[in-house]
Short mmCIF file of C-alpha atoms and ligand atoms in Angstrom, two decimals:
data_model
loop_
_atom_site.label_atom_id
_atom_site.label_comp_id
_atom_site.label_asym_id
_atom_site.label_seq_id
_atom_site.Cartn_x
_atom_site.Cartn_y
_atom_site.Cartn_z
CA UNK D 1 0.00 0.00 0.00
CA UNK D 2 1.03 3.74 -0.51
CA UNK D 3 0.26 7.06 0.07
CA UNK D 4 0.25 10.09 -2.45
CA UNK D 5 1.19 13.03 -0.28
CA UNK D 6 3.51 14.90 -2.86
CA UNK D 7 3.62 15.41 -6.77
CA UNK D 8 7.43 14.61 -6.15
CA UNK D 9 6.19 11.27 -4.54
CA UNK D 10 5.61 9.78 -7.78
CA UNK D 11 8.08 9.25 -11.17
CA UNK D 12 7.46 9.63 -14.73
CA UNK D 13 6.61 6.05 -15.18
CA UNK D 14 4.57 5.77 -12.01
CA UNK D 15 2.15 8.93 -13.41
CA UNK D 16 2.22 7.15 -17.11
CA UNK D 17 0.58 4.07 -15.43
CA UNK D 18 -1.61 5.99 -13.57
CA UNK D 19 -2.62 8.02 -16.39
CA UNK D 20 -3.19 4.66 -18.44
CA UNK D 21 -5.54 3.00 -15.88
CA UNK D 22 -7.49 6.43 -15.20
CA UNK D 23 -8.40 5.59 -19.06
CA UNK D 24 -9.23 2.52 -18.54
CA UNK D 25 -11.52 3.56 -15.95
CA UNK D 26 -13.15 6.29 -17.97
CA UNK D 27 -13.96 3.69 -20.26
CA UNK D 28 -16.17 1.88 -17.93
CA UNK D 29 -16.94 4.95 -15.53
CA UNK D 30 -20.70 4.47 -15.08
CA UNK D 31 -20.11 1.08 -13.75
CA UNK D 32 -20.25 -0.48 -10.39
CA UNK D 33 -17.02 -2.11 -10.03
CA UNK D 34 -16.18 -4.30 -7.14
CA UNK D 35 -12.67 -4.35 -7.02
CA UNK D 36 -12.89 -2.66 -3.44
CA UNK D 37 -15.47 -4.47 -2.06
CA UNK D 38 -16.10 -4.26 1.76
CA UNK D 39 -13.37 -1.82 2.11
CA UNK D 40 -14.10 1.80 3.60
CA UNK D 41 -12.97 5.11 2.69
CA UNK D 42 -12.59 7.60 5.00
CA UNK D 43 -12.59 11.43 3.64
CA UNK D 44 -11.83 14.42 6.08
CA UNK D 45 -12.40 17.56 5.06
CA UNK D 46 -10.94 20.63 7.27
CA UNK D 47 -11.40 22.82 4.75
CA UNK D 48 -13.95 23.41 2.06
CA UNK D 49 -13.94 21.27 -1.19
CA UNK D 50 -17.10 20.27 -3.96
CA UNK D 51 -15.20 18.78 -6.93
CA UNK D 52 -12.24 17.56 -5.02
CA UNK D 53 -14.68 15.43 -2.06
CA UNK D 54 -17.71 14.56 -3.87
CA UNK D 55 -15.27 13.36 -6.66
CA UNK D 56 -13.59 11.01 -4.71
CA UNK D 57 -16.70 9.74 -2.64
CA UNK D 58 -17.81 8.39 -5.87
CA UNK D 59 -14.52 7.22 -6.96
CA UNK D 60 -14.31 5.42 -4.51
CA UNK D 61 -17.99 4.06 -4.64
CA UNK D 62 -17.48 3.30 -8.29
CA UNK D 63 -14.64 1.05 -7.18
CA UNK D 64 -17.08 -0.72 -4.63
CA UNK D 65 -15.92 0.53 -1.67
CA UNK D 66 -18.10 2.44 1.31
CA UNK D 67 -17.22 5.96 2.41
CA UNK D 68 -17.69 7.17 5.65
CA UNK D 69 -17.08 11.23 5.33
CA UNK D 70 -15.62 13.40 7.82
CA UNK D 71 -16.70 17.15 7.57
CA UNK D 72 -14.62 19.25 10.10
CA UNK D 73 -17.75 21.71 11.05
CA UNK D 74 -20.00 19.41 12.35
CA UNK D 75 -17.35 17.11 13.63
CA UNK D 76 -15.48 17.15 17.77
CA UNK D 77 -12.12 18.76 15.91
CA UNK D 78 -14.65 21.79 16.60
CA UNK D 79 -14.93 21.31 20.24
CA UNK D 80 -10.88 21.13 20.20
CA UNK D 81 -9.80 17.75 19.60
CA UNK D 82 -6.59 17.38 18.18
CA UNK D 83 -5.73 16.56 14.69
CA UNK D 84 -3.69 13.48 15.89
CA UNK D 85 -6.70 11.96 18.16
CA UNK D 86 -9.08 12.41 15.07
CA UNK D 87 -6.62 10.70 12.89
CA UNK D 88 -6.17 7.40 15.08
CA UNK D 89 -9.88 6.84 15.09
CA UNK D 90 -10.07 7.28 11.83
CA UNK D 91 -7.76 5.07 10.90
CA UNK D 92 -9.23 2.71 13.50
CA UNK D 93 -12.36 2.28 11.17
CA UNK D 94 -11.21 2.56 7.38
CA UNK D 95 -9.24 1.09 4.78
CA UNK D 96 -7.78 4.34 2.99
CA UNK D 97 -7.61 8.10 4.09
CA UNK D 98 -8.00 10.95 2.14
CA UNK D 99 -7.27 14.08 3.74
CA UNK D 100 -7.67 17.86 3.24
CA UNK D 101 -6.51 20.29 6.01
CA UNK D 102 -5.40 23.77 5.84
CA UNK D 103 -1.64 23.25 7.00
CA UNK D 104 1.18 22.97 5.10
CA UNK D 105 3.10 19.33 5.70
CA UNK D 106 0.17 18.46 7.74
CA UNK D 107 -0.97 15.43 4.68
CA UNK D 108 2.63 14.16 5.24
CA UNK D 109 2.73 13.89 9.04
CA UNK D 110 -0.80 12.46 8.80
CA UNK D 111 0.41 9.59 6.84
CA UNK D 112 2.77 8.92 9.50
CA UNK D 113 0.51 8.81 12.32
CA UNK D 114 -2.22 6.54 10.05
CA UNK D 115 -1.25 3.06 9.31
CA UNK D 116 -3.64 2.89 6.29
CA UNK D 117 -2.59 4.67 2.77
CA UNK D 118 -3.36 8.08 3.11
CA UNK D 119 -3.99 10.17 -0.26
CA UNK D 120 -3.50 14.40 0.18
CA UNK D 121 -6.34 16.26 -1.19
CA UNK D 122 -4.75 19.73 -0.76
CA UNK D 123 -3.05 20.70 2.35
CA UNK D 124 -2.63 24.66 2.75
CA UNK D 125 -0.69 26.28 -0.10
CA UNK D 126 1.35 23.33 -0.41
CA UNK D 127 0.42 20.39 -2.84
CA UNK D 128 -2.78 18.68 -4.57
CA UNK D 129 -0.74 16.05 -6.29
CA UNK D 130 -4.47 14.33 -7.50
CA UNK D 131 -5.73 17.77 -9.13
CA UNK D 132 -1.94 17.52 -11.06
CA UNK D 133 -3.00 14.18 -12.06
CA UNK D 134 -6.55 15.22 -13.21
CA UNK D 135 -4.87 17.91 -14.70
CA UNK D 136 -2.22 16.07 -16.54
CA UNK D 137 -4.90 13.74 -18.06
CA UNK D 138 -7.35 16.00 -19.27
CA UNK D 139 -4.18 18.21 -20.91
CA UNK D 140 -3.47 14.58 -22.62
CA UNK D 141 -6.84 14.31 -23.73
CA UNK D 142 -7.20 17.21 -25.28
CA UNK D 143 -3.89 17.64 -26.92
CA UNK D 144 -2.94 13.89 -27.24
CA UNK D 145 0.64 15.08 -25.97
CA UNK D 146 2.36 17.39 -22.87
CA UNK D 147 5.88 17.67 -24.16
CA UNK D 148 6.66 19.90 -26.22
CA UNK D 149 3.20 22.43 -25.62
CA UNK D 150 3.11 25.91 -24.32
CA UNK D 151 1.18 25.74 -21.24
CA UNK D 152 0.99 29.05 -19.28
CA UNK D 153 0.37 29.05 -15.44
CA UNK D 154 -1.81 32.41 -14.67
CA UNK D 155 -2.90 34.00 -11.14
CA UNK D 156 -1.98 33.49 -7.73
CA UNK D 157 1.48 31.59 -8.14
CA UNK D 158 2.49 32.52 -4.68
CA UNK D 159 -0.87 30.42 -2.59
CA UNK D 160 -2.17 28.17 -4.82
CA UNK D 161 -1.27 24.52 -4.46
CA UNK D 162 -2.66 23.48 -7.85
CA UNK D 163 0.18 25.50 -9.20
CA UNK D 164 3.14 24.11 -7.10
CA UNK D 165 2.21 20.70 -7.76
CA UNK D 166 1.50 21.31 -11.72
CA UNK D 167 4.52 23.37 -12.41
CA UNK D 168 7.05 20.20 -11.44
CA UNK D 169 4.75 17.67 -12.99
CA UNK D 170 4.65 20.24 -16.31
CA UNK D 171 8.58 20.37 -16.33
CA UNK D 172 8.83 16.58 -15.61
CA UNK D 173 6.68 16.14 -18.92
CA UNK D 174 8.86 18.29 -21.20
CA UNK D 175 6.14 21.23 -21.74
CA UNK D 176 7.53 24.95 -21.98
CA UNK D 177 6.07 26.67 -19.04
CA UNK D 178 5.13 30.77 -18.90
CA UNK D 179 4.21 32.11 -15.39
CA UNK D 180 1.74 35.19 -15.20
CA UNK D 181 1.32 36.59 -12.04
CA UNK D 182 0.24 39.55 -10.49
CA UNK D 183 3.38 41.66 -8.89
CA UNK D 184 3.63 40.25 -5.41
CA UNK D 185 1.68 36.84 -5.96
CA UNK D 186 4.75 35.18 -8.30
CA UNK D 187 5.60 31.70 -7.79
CA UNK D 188 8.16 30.68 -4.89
CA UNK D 189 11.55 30.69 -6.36
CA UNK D 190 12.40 27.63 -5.23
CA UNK D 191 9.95 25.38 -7.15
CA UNK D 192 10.72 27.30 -10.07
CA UNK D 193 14.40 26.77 -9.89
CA UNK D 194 14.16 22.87 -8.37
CA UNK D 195 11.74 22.20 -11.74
CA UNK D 196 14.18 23.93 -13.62
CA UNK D 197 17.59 21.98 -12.61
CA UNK D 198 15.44 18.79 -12.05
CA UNK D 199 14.31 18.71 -15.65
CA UNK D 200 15.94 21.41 -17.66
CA UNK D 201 13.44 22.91 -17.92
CA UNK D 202 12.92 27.54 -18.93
CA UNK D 203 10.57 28.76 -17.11
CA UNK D 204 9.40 32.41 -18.44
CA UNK D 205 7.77 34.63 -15.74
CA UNK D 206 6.43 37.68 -16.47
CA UNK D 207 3.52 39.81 -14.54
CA UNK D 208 1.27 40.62 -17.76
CA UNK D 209 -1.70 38.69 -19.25
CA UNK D 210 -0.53 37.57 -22.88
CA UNK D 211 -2.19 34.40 -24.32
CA UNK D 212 -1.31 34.64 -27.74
CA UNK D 213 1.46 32.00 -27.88
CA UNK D 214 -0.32 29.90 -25.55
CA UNK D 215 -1.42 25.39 -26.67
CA UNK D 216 -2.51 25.67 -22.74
CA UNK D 217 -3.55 28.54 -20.56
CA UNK D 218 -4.52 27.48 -16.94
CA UNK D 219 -5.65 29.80 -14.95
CA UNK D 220 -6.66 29.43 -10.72
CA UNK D 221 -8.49 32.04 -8.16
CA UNK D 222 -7.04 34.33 -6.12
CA UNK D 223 -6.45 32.39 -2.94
CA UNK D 224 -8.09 34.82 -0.85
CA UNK D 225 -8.68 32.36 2.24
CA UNK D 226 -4.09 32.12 2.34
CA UNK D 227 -4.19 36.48 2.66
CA UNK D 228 -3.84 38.57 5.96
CA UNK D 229 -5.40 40.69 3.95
CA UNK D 230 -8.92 40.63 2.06
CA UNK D 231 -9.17 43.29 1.17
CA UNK D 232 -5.78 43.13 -0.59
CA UNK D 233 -6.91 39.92 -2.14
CA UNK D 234 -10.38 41.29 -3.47
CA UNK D 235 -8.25 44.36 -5.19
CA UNK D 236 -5.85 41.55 -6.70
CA UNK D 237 -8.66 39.75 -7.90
CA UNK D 238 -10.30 42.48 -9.95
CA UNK D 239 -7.28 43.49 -11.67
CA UNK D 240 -6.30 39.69 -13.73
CA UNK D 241 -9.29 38.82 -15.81
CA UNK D 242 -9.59 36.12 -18.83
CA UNK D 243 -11.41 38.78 -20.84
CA UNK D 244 -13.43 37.83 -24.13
CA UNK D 245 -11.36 39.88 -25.81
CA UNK D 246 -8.10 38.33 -24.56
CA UNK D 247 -9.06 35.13 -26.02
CA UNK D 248 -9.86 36.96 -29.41
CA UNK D 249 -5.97 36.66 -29.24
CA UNK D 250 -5.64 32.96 -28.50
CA UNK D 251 -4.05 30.46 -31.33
CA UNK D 252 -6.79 28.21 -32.78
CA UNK D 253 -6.99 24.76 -29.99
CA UNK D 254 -5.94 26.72 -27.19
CA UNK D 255 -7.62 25.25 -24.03
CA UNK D 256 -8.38 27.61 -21.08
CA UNK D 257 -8.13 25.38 -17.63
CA UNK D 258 -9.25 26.11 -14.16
CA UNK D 259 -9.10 23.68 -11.13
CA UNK D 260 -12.45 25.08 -10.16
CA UNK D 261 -14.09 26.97 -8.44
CA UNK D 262 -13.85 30.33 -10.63
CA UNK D 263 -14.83 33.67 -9.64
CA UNK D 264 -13.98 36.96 -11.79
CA UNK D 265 -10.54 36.07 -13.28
CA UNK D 266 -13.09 33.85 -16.08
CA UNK D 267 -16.45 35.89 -16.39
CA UNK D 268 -19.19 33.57 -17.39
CA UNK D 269 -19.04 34.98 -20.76
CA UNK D 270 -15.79 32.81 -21.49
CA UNK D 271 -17.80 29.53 -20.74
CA UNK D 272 -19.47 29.32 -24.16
CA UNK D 273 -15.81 29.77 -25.72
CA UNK D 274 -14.70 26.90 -27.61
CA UNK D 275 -11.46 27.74 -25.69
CA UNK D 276 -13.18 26.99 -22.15
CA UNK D 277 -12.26 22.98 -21.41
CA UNK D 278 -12.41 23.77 -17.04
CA UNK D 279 -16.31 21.46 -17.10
CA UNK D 280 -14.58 18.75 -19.11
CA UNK D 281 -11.26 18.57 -17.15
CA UNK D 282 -13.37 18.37 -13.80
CA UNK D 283 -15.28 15.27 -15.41
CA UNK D 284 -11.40 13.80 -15.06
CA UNK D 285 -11.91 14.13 -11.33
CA UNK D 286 -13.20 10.91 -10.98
CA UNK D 287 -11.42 8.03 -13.38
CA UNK D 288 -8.32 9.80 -12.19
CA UNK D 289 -9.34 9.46 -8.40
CA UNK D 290 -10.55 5.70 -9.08
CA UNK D 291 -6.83 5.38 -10.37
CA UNK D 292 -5.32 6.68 -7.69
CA UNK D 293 -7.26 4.99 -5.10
CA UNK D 294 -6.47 1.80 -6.78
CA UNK D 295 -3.02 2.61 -6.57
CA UNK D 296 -2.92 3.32 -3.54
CA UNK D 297 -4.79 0.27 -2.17
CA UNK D 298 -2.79 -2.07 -4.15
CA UNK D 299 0.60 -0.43 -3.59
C1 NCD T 301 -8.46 23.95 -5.82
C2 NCD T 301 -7.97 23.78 -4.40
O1 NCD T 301 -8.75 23.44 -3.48
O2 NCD T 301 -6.78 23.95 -4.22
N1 NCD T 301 -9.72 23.40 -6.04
C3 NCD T 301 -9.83 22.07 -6.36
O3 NCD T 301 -9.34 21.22 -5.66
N2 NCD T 301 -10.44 21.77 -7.52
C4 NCD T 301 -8.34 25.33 -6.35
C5 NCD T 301 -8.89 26.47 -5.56
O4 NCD T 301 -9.53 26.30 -4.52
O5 NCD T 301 -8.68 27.58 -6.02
#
């Protein structure tokens, strides 16, 4: 059994065999399976999710197991029980653990407390290694390659975890990567240099809106929940819009992404672009969850 805590948990070959049985799961992804049968999944949520949860509650349905969910308002964590108590009696009743939790590292020093495969759903501003994967697959889908493709990060770079998970995974797969982000909200140096001396890969950065040379342009929210400041964040957020008339600009195939949820970077207007591919890359969610569950089950 393992767990998926990190992006950098997994090789090239390990995400190309995950990729390959997420597609064999789409293929059959109205189905009952019971591969998983009389096993439990446990999902606990600390923070709020729609896509990410409710798409692996029915992965892991589809896959025939139970799901006992954990939602952190309505649970004794709000009366002041410790992260560690909640996790040993978890762990006490499933099979698999998926957790989401606002702190950063907290998905890896869960996995260490639990003795059942743990999968990270997002933990602070750090990693969601499963959106990358979701991400990763729908990108394949569309474009029937990654290397080689101009994919362009845009928005908060500095808080989002999408980001720092799909940036290494984006450089591992040979694409040429642009940054966009507002001054102030660019991505941590680090991850931008480790991607680049890991893989050889450029990395471009610059802090204006440009999607003319763009195969990919993937775009996230300002991650207003990660500011001291909301105000700061709500000015942020007017100021980097997809604008209909930005895409007028766009090469002919580009696909616009967005891990969902979406607010004003991509007015509603955009959705009936042929550009806009964020409702079919959340359908991924779940083949790519059943995968990963799979994988992490079997070991
Ligand atoms: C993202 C997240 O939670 O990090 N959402 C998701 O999992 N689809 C992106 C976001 O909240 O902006």
């Amino acid at each position: 059994m393992s767990d998926l805590i990190s992006i950098r948990d997994l090789d090239k070959a390990a995400i190309e065999k995950l990729l390959a049985s997420a597609e064999k799961m789409e293929q059959n992804l109205f189905t009952m399976h019971d591969t998983f049968k009389g096993k439990v999944a446990a999902t606990l949520f600390f923070e709020p999710s729609t896509r990410t949860h409710l798409s692996f509650q029915t992965a892991a349905q589809r896959l025939g197991m139970s799901v006992v969910p954990y939602y952190h308002a309505s649970s004794s964590s709000s009366k002041g029980e410790s992260l560690k108590d909640t996790l040993k009696i978890v762990d006490g009743y499933a099979d698999i653990l998926v957790i989401r939790h606002p702190l950063e590292g907290s998905a890896r020093w869960a996995a260490e407390v639990a003795q059942h495969p743990l999968v990270n759903a997002g933990d602070g501003g750090n990693q969601h290694p499963t959106q990358t994967l979701i991400d990763l697959f729908a990108i394949q889908k569309a474009k029937s390659k990654i290397k080689g493709l101009n994919v362009q990060l845009v928005g908060d770079l500095k808080h989002a975890r999408v980001m720092r998970s799909l940036v290494y995974a984006l450089g591992m797969f040979g694409a040429n990567i642009s940054l966009a982000a507002p001054v102030g909200l660019e991505m941590d140096p680090v991850i931008v240099k480790e991607t680049e001396e890991r893989f050889g890969a450029k990395i471009s950065q610059t802090s204006k809106l440009d999607l003319a040379d763009s195969d990919v342009v993937y775009v996230c929210r300002i991650q207003k929940e990660r500011f001291s400041d909301p105000y700061a964040a709500s000015k942020l957020q007017a100021s980097f819009r997809i604008s209909p008339e930005l895409i007028k600009a766009a090469k002919e195939g580009m696909i616009l992404m967005h891990p969902l949820p979406k607010l004003d970077e991509i007015p509603p207007e955009v959705d009936a672009s042929p550009h806009a591919y964020y409702f079919q890359q959340a359908r991924c969610g779940v083949p790519v969850r059943m995968a990963v569950l799979s994988y992490c089950m079997k070991g």
